[in-house]
Amino acid sequence: MPLELAFEALGSGPPVVILHGLFGAGRNWTHVAQSLAAHYRVYLPDARNHGASPWAESMSYAEMAHDVLALIERERLQQPFVVGHSMGGKTAMTLALSHPQAVGGVAVIDIAPESYTGQFSSYVSAMRNLDMAGAAGRREIRRALAESLSADAPVDFLMQNLRRERDRFDWRLNLLATGLCMRDLCDFPASLRDTRYEGPALFIAGAESDYLQPASLPGIRALFPGAELERIADAGHWVHADQPDALLCGLNDWLRDACALAQN
C-alpha cells in the first residue's frame, strides 16, 4: 500500500512535483519552488522515511514511485511535470517508466538509470552511532559527525535532519530502514530495463559531479528516447545548492517548452 506523503504546495498553474534526494526533504527545494511558483503549482513532498512523511520498513523505487502516484491521484493533478534529484530522480524515472500516462514530463537532476557504489552507507552508520542521548547541543553533534566522516562529507546537509524534541535530539530519518535498503537505493529497477518513456525528458548534470557522465547517455536514451542533456558549470551533485539560478534557468526553459508541447 502506498504511503500518504507529507507535502507543501505553493503557486498556481500547471502542476510540478519536485522529489528530493536521499537524506533530504522537500524543504531543501523551497528556493527553487518559490521561483517556479510564479507560473506553476509546485508540490514538495517528503519521501517515505524522510522529513514529515510516514516511516516504512522498505523503500524500493517501485514503492516510492507508487507513493508519488498516490499523491498525484489524491490531489487530482493532471499529468504533472516531475522533477527529481538523485534518489528523487530515480523515483521520477521509475514513475515515468511504469506509469507513463500519469506524468507530463520528467526532469532528472544528476543521476542516471544505473547502479552506483557510494559512501552513503557510511553516512547512515555515522549518524546511527552518535550518542544522541548524551549530546549537549547541535554543535557537539556536528563536531562528532564530522569527525566520523571523510573531510568532503556533506555534514551540514546531513545536519538538516537533526531535530530536538523536549530535551533530546533525534534524526528525522528512518536510518535503520535506509541502511537496510541501501543496495536497492544505489541500484535501479531491473524490471524497467526494457520499458520506454516517450514524453519530454530532461537530464541535468553538475559539471563537477561524477554521477551523470556522457557515457550514461546511451543508457538514458534507451529508456527516454527524447532525452535532452544539460551540464551546469561549477556545480557538484547538489546542483540546486551550488548553482540555483542556472538550474532554474534550465528548468524554466524546459517546462515552458514541455507545456507548449502538451497544448499542441
Coordinates of C-alpha atoms in Angstrom, one line a residue:
M1 CA 0.0 0.0 0.0
P2 CA 1.3 3.5 -0.8
L3 CA 2.1 5.9 2.0
E4 CA 0.4 9.3 2.3
L5 CA 3.3 11.6 1.9
A6 CA 3.6 14.9 3.7
F7 CA 4.0 17.8 1.3
E8 CA 3.9 21.6 0.9
A9 CA 2.4 23.3 -2.2
L10 CA 2.7 26.8 -3.5
G11 CA 1.9 28.8 -6.6
S12 CA -0.7 28.3 -9.3
G13 CA -0.6 27.0 -12.8
P14 CA 0.4 23.6 -14.4
P15 CA 1.5 21.2 -11.7
V16 CA 5.1 20.4 -10.9
V17 CA 6.2 17.8 -8.4
I18 CA 9.8 18.1 -7.0
L19 CA 11.3 14.9 -5.5
H20 CA 14.3 15.4 -3.2
G21 CA 17.3 13.1 -2.8
L22 CA 18.5 10.7 -0.1
F23 CA 18.9 12.4 3.3
G24 CA 16.9 15.4 2.0
A25 CA 13.4 16.7 2.4
G26 CA 11.0 18.8 0.3
R27 CA 12.0 22.0 2.2
N28 CA 15.5 21.7 0.6
W29 CA 13.9 22.8 -2.6
T30 CA 11.9 25.7 -1.3
H31 CA 14.0 28.3 -3.1
V32 CA 13.5 26.6 -6.4
A33 CA 9.8 26.0 -5.7
Q34 CA 9.3 29.7 -4.8
S35 CA 10.8 30.8 -8.1
L36 CA 8.8 28.3 -10.2
A37 CA 5.6 29.2 -8.2
A38 CA 5.2 32.4 -10.3
H39 CA 4.0 30.2 -13.2
Y40 CA 3.4 26.7 -11.7
R41 CA 1.6 24.9 -8.8
V42 CA 4.7 23.3 -7.2
Y43 CA 4.4 20.3 -4.8
L44 CA 7.3 19.5 -2.4
P45 CA 6.6 16.0 -0.9
D46 CA 8.9 14.3 1.7
A47 CA 9.8 10.8 0.6
R48 CA 8.9 7.9 2.8
N49 CA 11.3 7.6 5.8
H50 CA 12.2 11.3 5.3
G51 CA 11.1 14.6 6.7
A52 CA 7.5 14.6 8.0
S53 CA 6.3 11.6 5.9
P54 CA 5.5 8.2 7.4
W55 CA 8.1 5.5 8.0
A56 CA 8.2 2.1 6.5
E57 CA 10.5 -0.9 6.6
S58 CA 11.1 -0.9 2.9
M59 CA 11.7 1.8 0.3
S60 CA 12.2 0.4 -3.1
Y61 CA 11.9 2.7 -6.1
A62 CA 8.6 0.9 -7.1
E63 CA 7.2 1.7 -3.7
M64 CA 8.4 5.3 -3.7
A65 CA 7.0 5.8 -7.2
H66 CA 3.7 4.4 -6.0
D67 CA 3.7 6.9 -3.1
V68 CA 4.1 9.8 -5.6
L69 CA 1.4 8.3 -7.9
A70 CA -1.0 8.2 -4.9
L71 CA -0.2 11.8 -4.2
I72 CA -0.9 12.8 -7.8
E73 CA -4.2 10.9 -7.8
R74 CA -5.2 12.3 -4.3
E75 CA -4.5 15.8 -5.4
R76 CA -6.1 15.2 -8.8
L77 CA -3.1 16.5 -10.7
Q78 CA -3.4 16.3 -14.4
Q79 CA -0.1 14.9 -15.8
P80 CA 2.3 16.9 -13.6
F81 CA 5.9 17.5 -14.6
V82 CA 8.0 15.5 -12.2
V83 CA 11.4 16.9 -11.2
G84 CA 13.7 14.6 -9.2
H85 CA 17.2 14.9 -7.8
S86 CA 19.4 11.8 -7.1
M87 CA 17.2 9.3 -5.3
G88 CA 14.2 11.5 -6.3
G89 CA 15.5 11.4 -9.9
K90 CA 15.4 7.6 -9.8
T91 CA 11.9 7.7 -8.3
A92 CA 10.8 10.1 -11.0
M93 CA 12.3 7.8 -13.7
T94 CA 10.6 4.8 -12.2
L95 CA 7.2 6.6 -12.1
A96 CA 7.5 7.8 -15.7
L97 CA 8.5 4.3 -17.0
S98 CA 6.0 2.4 -15.0
H99 CA 3.0 4.8 -15.2
P100 CA 3.8 7.0 -18.3
Q101 CA 0.2 8.2 -18.5
A102 CA 0.4 9.8 -15.1
V103 CA 3.2 12.4 -15.9
G104 CA 3.6 15.1 -18.4
G105 CA 7.3 15.0 -18.4
V106 CA 10.3 14.2 -16.2
A107 CA 13.4 16.2 -15.3
V108 CA 16.2 14.3 -13.7
I109 CA 19.0 16.0 -11.8
D110 CA 22.4 14.5 -11.6
I111 CA 21.6 10.8 -11.6
A112 CA 21.3 8.1 -14.3
P113 CA 19.2 4.9 -14.5
E114 CA 22.1 2.7 -13.4
S115 CA 23.8 1.3 -10.3
Y116 CA 26.1 3.2 -8.1
T117 CA 28.5 2.4 -5.4
G118 CA 28.9 5.2 -2.9
Q119 CA 29.6 6.4 0.6
F120 CA 26.0 6.6 1.7
S121 CA 26.2 3.6 4.0
S122 CA 29.0 5.3 5.9
Y123 CA 26.7 8.3 6.4
V124 CA 24.0 6.1 7.9
S125 CA 26.4 4.3 10.2
A126 CA 28.0 7.6 11.4
M127 CA 24.6 9.1 12.2
R128 CA 23.3 6.0 13.9
N129 CA 26.4 5.6 16.1
L130 CA 26.3 9.1 17.6
D131 CA 25.4 9.4 21.3
M132 CA 22.3 11.4 20.8
A133 CA 21.0 11.0 24.4
G134 CA 24.2 12.4 25.9
A135 CA 24.6 15.3 23.4
A136 CA 24.6 18.7 24.9
G137 CA 23.8 20.6 21.7
R138 CA 23.8 20.8 17.9
R139 CA 27.4 22.0 17.8
E140 CA 28.6 18.9 19.7
I141 CA 26.6 16.6 17.4
R142 CA 28.0 18.3 14.3
R143 CA 31.6 18.0 15.5
A144 CA 31.1 14.3 16.3
L145 CA 29.5 13.7 13.0
A146 CA 32.3 15.5 11.1
E147 CA 35.0 13.6 13.0
S148 CA 33.4 10.2 12.0
L149 CA 33.2 11.1 8.3
S150 CA 35.6 12.0 5.5
A151 CA 36.6 15.6 5.0
D152 CA 34.4 16.0 1.9
A153 CA 31.2 14.6 3.5
P154 CA 28.2 16.9 3.4
V155 CA 27.9 17.3 7.1
D156 CA 25.8 20.5 7.1
F157 CA 23.4 18.9 4.7
L158 CA 23.1 15.8 6.9
M159 CA 22.6 18.0 10.0
Q160 CA 19.5 19.5 8.5
N161 CA 17.8 16.2 9.5
L162 CA 18.5 16.8 13.2
R163 CA 15.5 17.6 15.4
R164 CA 15.0 18.3 19.1
E165 CA 12.0 17.0 21.0
R166 CA 11.9 18.4 24.5
D167 CA 15.4 17.7 25.9
R168 CA 16.5 15.0 23.4
F169 CA 18.0 15.2 19.9
D170 CA 17.0 12.7 17.2
W171 CA 17.0 12.3 13.4
R172 CA 14.0 12.9 11.1
L173 CA 15.3 10.0 9.0
N174 CA 14.4 6.3 9.4
L175 CA 18.1 5.4 9.4
L176 CA 17.5 1.7 10.1
A177 CA 15.3 1.2 7.0
T178 CA 17.6 3.4 4.9
G179 CA 20.6 1.4 5.8
L180 CA 18.9 -1.9 5.2
C181 CA 17.6 -0.7 1.8
M182 CA 20.8 0.9 0.7
R183 CA 21.6 -1.7 -2.0
D184 CA 18.2 -1.1 -3.7
L185 CA 18.6 2.7 -3.3
C186 CA 22.0 2.6 -5.1
D187 CA 20.6 0.3 -7.9
F188 CA 17.9 0.9 -10.5
P189 CA 15.0 -1.5 -11.1
A190 CA 16.0 -4.2 -13.5
S191 CA 12.3 -4.8 -14.4
L192 CA 12.3 -1.4 -16.2
R193 CA 15.3 -2.1 -18.5
D194 CA 13.0 -2.9 -21.5
T195 CA 10.5 -0.1 -20.9
R196 CA 10.3 3.3 -22.6
Y197 CA 9.0 6.8 -21.7
E198 CA 8.3 8.7 -24.9
G199 CA 7.4 12.0 -23.2
P200 CA 9.6 15.1 -22.6
A201 CA 12.7 14.3 -20.5
L202 CA 15.5 16.5 -19.3
F203 CA 18.7 15.3 -17.6
I204 CA 20.7 17.9 -15.8
A205 CA 24.2 17.1 -14.6
G206 CA 26.5 19.0 -12.3
A207 CA 29.8 19.5 -14.3
E208 CA 31.9 18.8 -11.2
S209 CA 29.9 15.7 -10.3
D210 CA 30.7 12.2 -11.5
Y211 CA 27.1 10.9 -11.1
L212 CA 25.9 11.7 -14.6
Q213 CA 28.6 11.3 -17.2
P214 CA 28.4 11.4 -21.0
A215 CA 28.9 7.7 -21.0
S216 CA 25.5 7.3 -19.4
L217 CA 23.7 9.0 -22.3
P218 CA 23.1 5.8 -24.4
G219 CA 21.5 4.1 -21.4
I220 CA 19.4 7.1 -20.7
R221 CA 18.2 7.4 -24.3
A222 CA 17.4 3.7 -24.5
L223 CA 14.7 4.4 -21.8
F224 CA 14.0 8.0 -22.6
P225 CA 14.3 8.4 -26.4
G226 CA 13.6 12.2 -26.3
A227 CA 16.0 13.0 -23.5
E228 CA 17.9 16.2 -23.5
L229 CA 21.2 16.5 -21.6
E230 CA 22.4 19.7 -20.0
R231 CA 25.5 20.3 -17.9
I232 CA 25.7 23.1 -15.4
A233 CA 29.2 24.6 -14.8
D234 CA 30.6 24.9 -11.3
A235 CA 28.1 22.6 -9.8
G236 CA 28.6 19.3 -8.0
H237 CA 26.0 16.7 -7.1
W238 CA 23.8 19.2 -5.2
V239 CA 23.1 21.3 -8.2
H240 CA 20.3 23.2 -6.6
A241 CA 22.6 24.4 -3.8
D242 CA 25.6 25.1 -5.9
Q243 CA 24.1 26.8 -8.9
P244 CA 20.4 27.5 -8.2
D245 CA 20.0 30.3 -10.8
A246 CA 21.5 28.2 -13.6
L247 CA 19.3 25.2 -12.6
L248 CA 16.2 27.4 -12.6
C249 CA 17.0 28.8 -16.0
G250 CA 17.3 25.2 -17.4
L251 CA 14.1 24.1 -15.7
N252 CA 12.1 27.1 -16.7
D253 CA 13.1 26.7 -20.4
W254 CA 12.3 23.0 -20.4
L255 CA 9.0 23.5 -18.6
R256 CA 7.9 26.2 -21.0
D257 CA 8.7 24.0 -24.0
A258 CA 7.0 20.9 -22.4
C259 CA 3.9 22.9 -21.6
A260 CA 3.7 24.2 -25.2
L261 CA 4.1 20.7 -26.5
A262 CA 1.3 19.4 -24.2
Q263 CA -1.1 22.1 -25.5
N264 CA -0.5 21.2 -29.2

